[in-house]
Coordinates of N, CA and C and ligand atoms in Angstrom, one line a residue:
X622 N -1.2 228.5 -39.9 CA -0.6 229.7 -39.6 C -0.3 230.8 -40.8
X623 N -1.0 231.8 -40.9 CA -0.9 233.2 -42.3 C 0.2 233.7 -42.7
X624 N 0.5 234.5 -43.2 CA 1.6 235.1 -43.8 C 2.2 236.5 -42.8
X625 N 0.8 236.3 -42.1 CA 0.7 238.0 -41.5 C 1.8 237.5 -39.7
X626 N 2.0 236.1 -40.0 CA 2.7 235.7 -38.8 C 4.2 235.4 -39.1
X627 N 4.3 235.9 -40.1 CA 6.1 235.0 -40.7 C 7.1 235.6 -39.8
X628 N 7.1 236.6 -38.8 CA 8.1 237.9 -37.8 C 8.2 236.8 -36.3
X629 N 7.2 235.7 -36.4 CA 7.1 235.4 -35.1 C 8.4 234.7 -34.8
X630 N 8.8 234.5 -33.5 CA 10.5 234.2 -33.0 C 10.2 233.1 -33.0
X631 N 9.0 232.0 -32.5 CA 8.7 230.3 -33.2 C 8.0 230.3 -33.2
X632 N 7.6 230.0 -35.2 CA 6.4 230.0 -35.6 C 5.5 228.6 -34.9
X633 N 4.6 229.1 -34.7 CA 3.1 227.8 -34.6 C 2.9 226.3 -35.2
X634 N 2.9 226.9 -36.7 CA 3.0 226.1 -37.4 C 4.3 224.8 -37.4
X635 N 3.8 223.6 -38.1 CA 4.7 222.1 -38.6 C 5.2 223.0 -38.7
X636 N 6.9 222.3 -38.2 CA 8.2 222.9 -39.3 C 8.5 221.9 -40.4
X637 N 8.0 222.1 -41.5 CA 7.8 221.5 -42.9 C 8.6 221.4 -43.6
X638 N 10.4 220.5 -43.9 CA 10.8 221.6 -44.7 C 10.4 220.8 -46.5
X639 N 11.0 221.7 -46.9 CA 11.0 221.4 -48.4 C 12.1 221.7 -49.4
X640 N 12.5 221.2 -50.5 CA 13.6 222.2 -51.0 C 13.2 222.8 -52.4
X641 N 13.3 224.0 -53.0 CA 12.9 224.2 -53.5 C 14.3 225.2 -54.8
X642 N 13.8 224.7 -56.1 CA 15.6 225.1 -56.7 C 14.9 226.0 -57.5
X643 N 15.7 227.7 -57.1 CA 16.2 229.2 -57.3 C 16.4 229.6 -57.9
X644 N 16.9 230.8 -58.6 CA 17.5 231.9 -59.7 C 18.1 232.6 -58.3
X645 N 19.7 232.2 -58.2 CA 20.3 233.1 -57.4 C 21.6 234.0 -57.9
X646 N 22.1 234.7 -57.6 CA 23.3 235.2 -58.5 C 23.7 234.5 -59.4
X647 N 22.7 234.6 -60.6 CA 23.1 233.7 -61.7 C 23.1 232.6 -62.6
X648 N 22.5 231.5 -60.9 CA 22.9 230.3 -60.6 C 21.8 230.2 -60.6
X649 N 21.6 228.3 -60.7 CA 20.2 228.0 -60.3 C 20.9 226.9 -59.1
X650 N 19.9 227.4 -58.0 CA 20.5 226.4 -56.7 C 19.2 226.0 -55.9
X651 N 19.7 224.6 -55.0 CA 18.2 224.5 -54.7 C 18.5 224.9 -53.0
X652 N 17.5 224.9 -52.7 CA 17.6 225.6 -51.1 C 16.5 225.5 -50.3
X653 N 16.7 225.2 -49.0 CA 15.8 224.6 -48.0 C 14.4 225.8 -47.5
X654 N 13.0 225.4 -47.5 CA 12.4 226.3 -46.9 C 11.5 225.5 -46.1
X655 N 11.0 226.2 -45.5 CA 9.4 225.7 -44.4 C 8.7 226.6 -44.1
X656 N 7.6 225.9 -43.9 CA 6.3 226.5 -43.5 C 6.6 227.5 -42.6
X657 N 5.8 229.2 -42.1 CA 6.2 229.5 -41.0 C 7.1 230.6 -41.2
X658 N 7.9 231.1 -42.0 CA 8.5 232.1 -42.7 C 8.0 232.6 -43.8
X659 N 8.9 233.5 -43.7 CA 8.2 234.4 -45.5 C 8.6 233.6 -46.8
X660 N 7.5 233.8 -47.8 CA 7.8 233.4 -48.6 C 8.5 232.1 -49.0
X661 N 7.9 231.2 -48.4 CA 8.6 229.9 -48.3 C 8.7 228.5 -50.0
X662 N 7.9 229.0 -51.2 CA 7.8 228.4 -52.2 C 8.5 228.9 -52.9
X663 N 9.1 230.4 -53.2 CA 10.1 230.8 -53.9 C 10.4 232.0 -53.5
X664 N 11.3 232.9 -54.6 CA 11.9 233.8 -54.2 C 10.9 234.7 -54.5
X665 N 10.0 235.7 -53.4 CA 9.3 236.9 -53.3 C 9.5 238.0 -54.1
X666 N 8.5 238.5 -55.1 CA 8.0 239.3 -56.4 C 9.2 240.1 -55.7
X667 N 8.8 241.1 -54.9 CA 9.9 242.2 -54.4 C 11.4 241.8 -54.1
X668 N 12.1 240.9 -54.0 CA 13.1 240.6 -53.5 C 13.8 240.0 -55.0
X669 N 12.5 239.3 -55.8 CA 13.4 239.4 -56.9 C 14.0 240.5 -58.0
X670 N 12.3 241.5 -57.5 CA 13.1 242.6 -58.6 C 14.5 243.5 -57.7
X671 N 14.3 243.6 -56.2 CA 15.6 244.1 -55.6 C 16.9 243.5 -56.2
X672 N 16.9 241.9 -56.3 CA 17.8 241.8 -56.3 C 18.4 241.9 -58.6
X673 N 17.5 242.2 -59.2 CA 17.4 242.4 -60.4 C 18.8 244.0 -60.5
X674 N 18.0 245.0 -59.0 CA 18.9 246.1 -59.7 C 20.2 246.0 -58.4
X675 N 20.1 245.2 -57.6 CA 21.5 245.9 -57.3 C 23.0 245.2 -58.0
X676 N 24.1 246.2 -57.5 CA 25.1 245.9 -57.8 C 25.9 244.9 -57.1
X677 N 26.7 244.3 -57.4 CA 27.5 243.2 -56.4 C 27.3 243.5 -55.3
X678 N 27.2 242.5 -54.3 CA 27.8 242.9 -53.2 C 29.0 243.5 -52.9
X679 N 29.9 244.1 -51.9 CA 31.1 244.5 -52.0 C 31.7 243.4 -51.5
X680 N 33.0 243.8 -51.2 CA 33.9 243.1 -51.0 C 33.8 243.6 -49.2
X681 N 33.6 242.3 -47.9 CA 33.2 243.1 -47.0 C 32.4 242.8 -45.9
X682 N 31.8 243.2 -45.0 CA 30.8 243.5 -44.0 C 29.5 243.9 -45.1
X683 N 28.5 242.4 -45.1 CA 27.1 242.9 -45.6 C 26.0 242.8 -44.8
X684 N 25.0 243.4 -44.5 CA 24.1 243.0 -44.0 C 22.5 242.4 -44.7
X685 N 22.4 241.7 -44.4 CA 20.8 241.4 -44.7 C 19.7 241.7 -43.7
X686 N 18.9 242.7 -43.5 CA 18.4 243.1 -42.5 C 16.8 242.1 -43.0
X687 N 16.4 240.9 -42.4 CA 15.1 240.5 -42.0 C 15.3 239.9 -43.4
X688 N 16.1 238.5 -43.4 CA 16.5 237.8 -44.0 C 15.7 236.5 -44.3
X689 N 14.4 236.4 -43.5 CA 13.8 234.9 -44.0 C 14.7 233.5 -44.2
X690 N 14.2 233.2 -45.5 CA 15.5 231.7 -45.9 C 16.5 232.7 -46.3
X691 N 16.9 233.4 -46.6 CA 18.5 233.7 -47.1 C 18.2 234.3 -48.5
X692 N 17.4 234.5 -49.0 CA 17.6 234.8 -50.8 C 18.4 235.7 -51.0
X693 N 18.7 237.1 -50.0 CA 19.6 238.2 -50.1 C 21.1 237.4 -49.6
X694 N 21.2 237.3 -48.9 CA 22.4 236.7 -47.7 C 22.9 236.0 -48.9
X695 N 22.5 234.8 -49.5 CA 22.8 234.0 -50.2 C 23.7 234.3 -51.6
X696 N 22.8 235.2 -51.9 CA 23.0 235.8 -53.4 C 24.5 236.8 -53.1
X697 N 24.2 237.6 -52.4 CA 25.7 238.0 -51.6 C 27.3 237.1 -51.9
X698 N 26.7 236.5 -50.9 CA 28.1 235.6 -50.3 C 28.4 234.6 -51.7
X699 N 27.5 234.0 -52.7 CA 27.6 234.0 -54.2 C 28.2 234.6 -54.8
X700 N 27.5 235.8 -55.2 CA 28.3 236.4 -56.0 C 29.6 237.7 -55.5
X701 N 30.0 237.6 -54.5 CA 31.4 238.0 -54.1 C 32.0 237.5 -53.2
X702 N 32.6 236.2 -53.7 CA 33.4 235.9 -52.7 C 34.3 236.0 -51.0
X703 N 34.3 237.6 -51.7 CA 35.0 238.5 -50.0 C 34.1 239.2 -49.9
X704 N 32.8 238.9 -49.4 CA 31.6 239.0 -48.9 C 31.5 238.7 -47.5
X705 N 31.5 239.0 -46.9 CA 30.9 238.5 -45.3 C 29.4 238.8 -45.0
X706 N 28.9 237.7 -44.7 CA 27.7 238.2 -44.5 C 26.9 238.1 -43.1
X707 N 26.2 239.0 -42.4 CA 25.2 238.8 -41.6 C 23.8 238.9 -41.5
X708 N 23.2 237.9 -41.4 CA 22.2 237.7 -41.7 C 21.0 237.6 -40.4
X709 N 20.2 239.0 -40.5 CA 19.3 238.3 -38.8 C 17.7 238.7 -39.7
X710 N 17.3 237.8 -37.9 CA 16.1 237.8 -38.3 C 15.2 237.5 -37.1
X711 N 14.1 237.7 -36.9 CA 13.7 237.5 -35.2 C 13.0 235.6 -35.6
X712 N 13.0 235.3 -36.6 CA 12.6 234.1 -37.0 C 13.4 233.1 -36.8
X713 N 13.2 232.1 -35.3 CA 14.1 231.0 -35.5 C 14.4 230.4 -36.6
X714 N 13.6 229.5 -37.2 CA 12.9 228.7 -37.9 C 14.1 229.4 -39.1
X715 N 14.0 230.5 -40.0 CA 14.0 231.0 -40.8 C 15.7 231.4 -40.4
X716 N 16.2 231.8 -39.3 CA 18.1 231.7 -39.3 C 18.5 229.8 -39.5
X717 N 17.9 229.3 -38.7 CA 17.7 227.9 -38.8 C 17.6 227.7 -40.8
X718 N 17.3 228.4 -41.4 CA 17.7 227.3 -42.9 C 18.7 228.0 -43.8
X719 N 19.0 229.7 -43.1 CA 19.6 230.6 -43.8 C 21.3 229.4 -43.2
X720 N 21.2 228.6 -42.3 CA 22.5 227.9 -42.0 C 22.4 227.4 -42.9
X721 N 21.7 226.5 -42.9 CA 21.5 225.2 -43.8 C 21.9 225.6 -44.6
X722 N 21.3 226.9 -45.6 CA 21.7 226.8 -47.0 C 22.8 226.9 -47.4
X723 N 23.3 228.3 -46.3 CA 24.5 228.6 -46.7 C 25.7 227.5 -46.8
X724 N 25.0 226.4 -45.4 CA 26.1 224.7 -46.1 C 26.2 224.5 -46.7
X725 N 25.2 224.4 -47.9 CA 24.3 223.2 -48.6 C 25.1 224.2 -49.9
X726 N 25.0 225.2 -49.6 CA 25.9 226.0 -51.4 C 27.3 226.4 -50.9
X727 N 27.8 225.9 -50.0 CA 29.4 226.1 -49.7 C 30.1 227.7 -49.2
X728 N 29.1 228.6 -48.3 CA 29.9 229.3 -48.3 C 29.1 229.4 -46.9
X729 N 29.2 229.2 -46.1 CA 28.8 228.4 -44.4 C 29.9 229.6 -43.9
X730 N 31.2 229.2 -44.2 CA 32.3 230.4 -43.7 C 32.0 232.1 -44.3
X731 N 31.4 232.4 -44.7 CA 31.1 234.0 -44.6 C 29.9 234.2 -44.7
X732 N 29.0 233.4 -44.1 CA 27.2 234.2 -44.3 C 27.0 233.6 -42.1
X733 N 26.5 234.1 -42.0 CA 26.5 234.2 -40.5 C 24.9 234.7 -40.0
X734 N 24.1 233.8 -39.7 CA 22.9 234.2 -39.4 C 22.3 233.8 -37.8
X735 N 22.0 235.0 -37.3 CA 21.6 235.1 -36.2 C 20.9 236.5 -35.7
X736 N 20.1 235.9 -34.0 CA 19.2 237.3 -33.4 C 20.0 238.3 -33.7
X737 N 18.5 239.7 -34.4 CA 19.2 240.5 -34.0 C 20.0 241.2 -32.3
X738 N 19.4 240.8 -31.3 CA 20.3 240.7 -30.2 C 21.7 240.4 -30.4
X739 N 21.9 239.5 -31.0 CA 23.3 238.8 -31.1 C 24.5 239.6 -32.0
X740 N 23.4 240.7 -32.3 CA 25.0 241.4 -33.5 C 25.7 242.7 -32.3
X741 N 26.5 242.3 -32.8 CA 28.1 244.0 -31.4 C 27.1 245.0 -32.3
X742 N 26.8 245.7 -31.5 CA 26.0 247.3 -31.5 C 27.3 247.8 -32.4
X743 N 28.7 248.0 -32.3 CA 29.0 248.9 -33.4 C 30.0 248.3 -34.1
X744 N 29.1 246.8 -35.3 CA 29.4 246.8 -36.6 C 28.8 247.7 -37.5
X745 N 29.8 247.4 -38.5 CA 29.3 248.4 -39.2 C 29.4 247.5 -40.7
X746 N 28.4 248.2 -42.0 CA 28.2 247.5 -42.9 C 28.3 248.2 -44.5
X747 N 29.6 247.3 -45.5 CA 30.0 248.4 -46.8 C 28.4 248.0 -47.3
X748 N 27.6 247.3 -47.2 CA 26.1 247.7 -47.9 C 25.4 246.7 -46.9
X749 N 23.9 247.3 -47.0 CA 22.7 246.3 -45.9 C 21.8 246.1 -47.1
X750 N 21.3 245.5 -47.3 CA 20.1 244.9 -48.3 C 19.1 244.4 -47.4
X751 N 17.9 244.7 -48.1 CA 17.1 243.9 -46.8 C 15.2 244.4 -48.1
X752 N 14.2 243.5 -47.9 CA 13.0 243.7 -47.9 C 12.2 243.7 -46.7
X753 N 12.5 244.7 -46.3 CA 11.7 244.8 -45.2 C 10.1 244.4 -44.2
X754 N 10.3 244.2 -43.3 CA 9.1 243.7 -42.8 C 7.6 244.6 -42.5
X755 N 7.6 245.3 -43.8 CA 6.7 246.5 -43.6 C 5.6 246.0 -43.0
X756 N 4.5 244.8 -43.1 CA 3.9 244.5 -41.8 C 3.9 244.1 -40.6
X757 N 5.0 244.5 -39.8 CA 5.4 244.4 -38.6 C 4.7 246.2 -37.8
X758 N 4.5 247.2 -39.4 CA 3.6 248.3 -38.4 C 4.2 249.6 -38.6
X759 N 4.0 250.7 -38.9 CA 5.3 251.8 -39.0 C 6.2 251.8 -38.0
X760 N 5.5 252.2 -36.8 CA 6.2 252.3 -36.1 C 7.7 251.5 -35.3
X761 N 6.8 250.0 -35.5 CA 8.3 249.4 -35.4 C 9.5 249.2 -36.8
X762 N 8.2 249.5 -38.1 CA 9.4 249.4 -39.2 C 11.0 250.5 -38.2
X763 N 10.0 251.7 -38.0 CA 10.9 252.9 -38.1 C 11.9 252.5 -37.2
X764 N 11.3 251.8 -35.9 CA 12.5 251.5 -35.0 C 13.6 250.4 -35.7
X765 N 13.2 249.6 -36.7 CA 14.0 248.4 -37.4 C 14.9 249.1 -37.4
X766 N 15.1 250.3 -38.4 CA 14.8 251.4 -39.4 C 16.1 252.2 -38.8
X767 N 15.8 252.9 -37.2 CA 16.5 253.1 -37.0 C 17.9 252.4 -35.9
X768 N 17.6 251.5 -35.9 CA 18.2 250.4 -35.2 C 19.8 250.1 -36.3
X769 N 19.4 250.3 -37.7 CA 20.1 249.4 -38.8 C 20.8 250.4 -40.1
X770 N 20.0 250.4 -40.0 CA 20.5 252.1 -41.0 C 21.7 252.9 -40.7
X771 N 21.7 253.2 -39.4 CA 22.5 254.1 -39.2 C 24.6 253.4 -38.9
X772 N 24.3 251.9 -38.8 CA 25.3 251.5 -39.1 C 25.8 251.2 -40.7
X773 N 25.7 252.3 -41.1 CA 25.8 252.0 -42.3 C 27.2 252.7 -42.2
X774 N 28.3 251.7 -42.8 CA 30.4 252.2 -42.8 C 30.0 253.5 -44.1
X775 N 31.1 254.5 -43.6 CA 31.4 255.6 -44.8 C 31.0 255.1 -45.7
X776 N 30.3 255.7 -47.4 CA 30.3 254.9 -48.4 C 30.0 254.0 -48.9
X777 N 29.0 253.4 -47.5 CA 28.1 252.1 -48.0 C 26.9 252.5 -48.1
X778 N 26.2 251.6 -48.6 CA 24.8 251.7 -49.7 C 23.8 250.9 -48.5
X779 N 22.6 251.4 -48.7 CA 21.4 250.5 -48.3 C 20.3 250.3 -49.4
X780 N 20.1 249.3 -50.0 CA 19.3 249.0 -50.8 C 17.8 247.9 -50.3
X781 N 16.8 248.9 -49.9 CA 15.5 248.0 -49.6 C 14.6 248.2 -50.8
X782 N 13.6 247.4 -51.0 CA 12.3 247.3 -51.8 C 11.0 247.3 -51.1
X783 N 10.5 248.3 -51.7 CA 8.8 248.1 -50.8 C 7.7 247.8 -51.8
X784 N 6.7 247.7 -51.3 CA 5.6 247.9 -51.8 C 5.5 249.3 -52.7
X785 N 4.9 249.4 -53.1 CA 4.2 251.2 -53.7 C 3.0 250.9 -52.5
X786 N 2.4 250.1 -53.2 CA 0.8 250.6 -52.1 C 1.3 250.4 -50.6
X787 N 2.8 250.2 -50.3 CA 2.6 249.5 -48.7 C 3.4 251.2 -48.2
X788 N 3.4 252.4 -48.7 CA 4.0 252.6 -48.2 C 5.4 253.6 -48.5
X789 N 6.1 252.6 -50.2 CA 7.5 252.7 -50.3 C 7.6 254.4 -50.1
X790 N 6.8 255.3 -50.8 CA 7.5 256.8 -51.4 C 7.1 257.2 -49.8
X791 N 6.2 257.4 -49.0 CA 6.0 258.2 -48.0 C 7.4 257.4 -46.6
X792 N 7.7 256.1 -46.6 CA 9.0 255.7 -46.1 C 10.4 256.4 -47.0
X793 N 10.8 256.5 -47.7 CA 12.0 257.1 -48.4 C 12.0 258.9 -48.0
X794 N 10.7 259.5 -48.4 CA 11.0 260.7 -47.2 C 10.9 260.9 -46.0
X795 N 10.8 259.3 -45.2 CA 10.8 259.8 -43.5 C 12.6 259.2 -43.8
X796 N 13.1 258.7 -44.5 CA 14.5 257.8 -44.5 C 15.4 259.5 -44.7
X797 N 14.9 260.3 -45.8 CA 15.2 261.5 -46.2 C 15.5 262.2 -44.9
X798 N 14.2 262.2 -43.8 CA 15.0 263.1 -42.9 C 14.9 262.9 -41.6
X799 N 16.0 261.5 -41.8 CA 16.6 260.9 -40.2 C 18.1 260.9 -40.3
X800 N 18.3 261.5 -38.9 CA 19.7 262.0 -38.5 C 20.3 260.9 -37.2
X801 N 21.6 260.1 -37.0 CA 22.3 259.8 -36.3 C 22.2 260.7 -34.9
X802 N 22.7 259.8 -33.9 CA 22.8 260.4 -32.9 C 23.6 261.5 -32.9
X803 N 24.9 262.0 -33.8 CA 25.4 262.6 -34.2 C 25.1 263.5 -34.4
X804 N 24.0 263.9 -35.4 CA 22.8 264.8 -35.7 C 23.9 264.8 -37.5
X805 N 24.1 263.6 -38.1 CA 24.6 263.6 -39.0 C 23.6 262.7 -40.0
X806 N 23.0 263.2 -41.6 CA 21.7 262.7 -41.8 C 22.4 261.0 -42.5
X807 N 21.6 259.8 -42.1 CA 21.8 259.0 -42.6 C 22.3 259.2 -44.2
X808 N 21.9 259.6 -44.8 CA 22.5 259.1 -46.4 C 21.6 260.1 -47.2
X809 N 21.8 260.0 -48.3 CA 20.6 260.3 -49.2 C 20.1 259.2 -50.3
X810 N 19.2 259.2 -50.0 CA 17.7 258.4 -50.5 C 17.1 258.4 -51.9
X811 N 17.7 257.6 -52.6 CA 16.7 257.8 -54.2 C 16.2 256.8 -54.7
X812 N 15.2 256.2 -55.4 CA 14.4 256.1 -55.6 C 15.1 255.5 -57.3
X813 N 15.4 254.1 -57.1 CA 16.5 253.7 -58.2 C 15.7 253.1 -59.2
X814 N 14.7 252.6 -58.8 CA 13.8 251.5 -60.3 C 12.1 251.4 -59.5
X815 N 11.3 251.1 -60.3 CA 9.9 250.9 -60.1 C 9.3 249.9 -60.8
X816 N 9.4 248.8 -60.2 CA 9.0 247.7 -61.0 C 7.4 246.7 -60.3
X817 N 7.1 246.4 -61.2 CA 5.6 245.4 -60.9 C 4.9 245.2 -59.5
X818 N 5.3 246.6 -59.2 CA 4.8 247.1 -57.9 C 5.5 247.7 -57.1
X819 N 6.6 247.7 -56.9 CA 7.1 248.1 -56.0 C 8.4 248.9 -56.3
X820 N 8.8 249.1 -55.4 CA 10.2 250.3 -55.6 C 11.6 249.5 -55.2
X821 N 12.3 250.4 -55.6 CA 13.5 250.1 -55.0 C 14.6 251.0 -54.9
X822 N 15.0 250.9 -53.3 CA 15.6 252.5 -52.7 C 16.4 252.4 -52.3
X823 N 17.6 253.1 -52.4 CA 19.3 253.3 -52.2 C 19.4 253.8 -51.3
X824 N 19.5 253.9 -50.4 CA 20.5 255.0 -49.4 C 22.0 255.4 -49.6
X825 N 22.8 256.1 -49.8 CA 24.2 256.3 -50.2 C 24.4 257.1 -49.1
X826 N 25.4 256.4 -48.1 CA 25.8 257.3 -46.6 C 27.3 257.7 -47.3
X827 N 27.7 259.1 -47.6 CA 28.8 259.9 -47.8 C 30.1 259.2 -47.1
X828 N 31.4 259.2 -47.8 CA 32.3 259.2 -47.5 C 32.5 260.1 -46.0
X829 N 33.1 259.8 -45.0 CA 33.5 261.3 -44.0 C 34.3 262.2 -44.4
Ligands
LIG427 C1 9.1 241.0 -45.9 S1 10.1 239.4 -44.9 C2 12.1 239.2 -46.4 C3 12.4 238.1 -46.0 C4 13.6 237.9 -47.2 N1 14.8 238.4 -47.1 C5 13.3 237.7 -48.6 O1 13.7 238.5 -49.1 O2 12.4 236.7 -48.7 C6 10.9 240.7 -44.1 C7 11.4 239.8 -42.6 O3 11.7 240.3 -41.7 C8 11.9 239.5 -40.5 N2 12.5 240.8 -39.0 C9 10.6 241.1 -38.6 N3 10.7 241.4 -37.4 C10 12.1 241.7 -37.6 C11 13.0 242.7 -36.9 N4 12.8 243.5 -35.7 N5 14.5 242.2 -36.9 C12 14.4 241.6 -37.8 N6 13.5 240.4 -39.1 C13 12.8 241.2 -38.3 C14 10.6 238.9 -41.0 O4 10.9 237.7 -39.9 C15 10.9 238.6 -42.0 O5 12.0 237.1 -42.9

């Protein structure tokens, strides 16, 4: 199994579970990871950059788009007791890990790990946090963002981390040009930070 195939529904590699101690929401926590998912050995460098710049999760609905084993979802739930987190991924092994990690860390009642098709299409989010799957290709990535970013609630913010040399700036330009079905722009996109080869992007949806 190469990292290129972490976004498969059923990873072909042996499901070897392991424990890792990582730093999330200001504390060291031990989580379970496995082969066949994204960055099983540690919190990915891009995700670390994003976590360093994120504000606390808002009280309310938060989406972790492409959750992997759950660093962003878990950080949101651990950092904000009033946050209710939906973590989506196509990789079922990753979803199982998020569920188990949320239970292990005592936030199972506020973290729901589900396949994208199991999310109510009318749900909206006060925050969307994502280290998006750039490697699925531009068209698929645009489809993914077109599905989820318009679900930001008025006044909500989406925070994304993207590698600079994998098209962060052109993705930001593309997001700036998008509108929802009613012709309302997705919001104002800003490059909030640049570190270690990654850009942190923030999309702010105006209050209606
Ligand atoms: C770059 S990884 C980030 C994982 C995790 N958030 C982290 O920071 O370690 C992107 C994730 O998006 C998932 N993904 C790929 N296609 C997806 C889709 N269509 N819908 C939801 N998640 C998807 C991949 O399986 C992968 O776990």
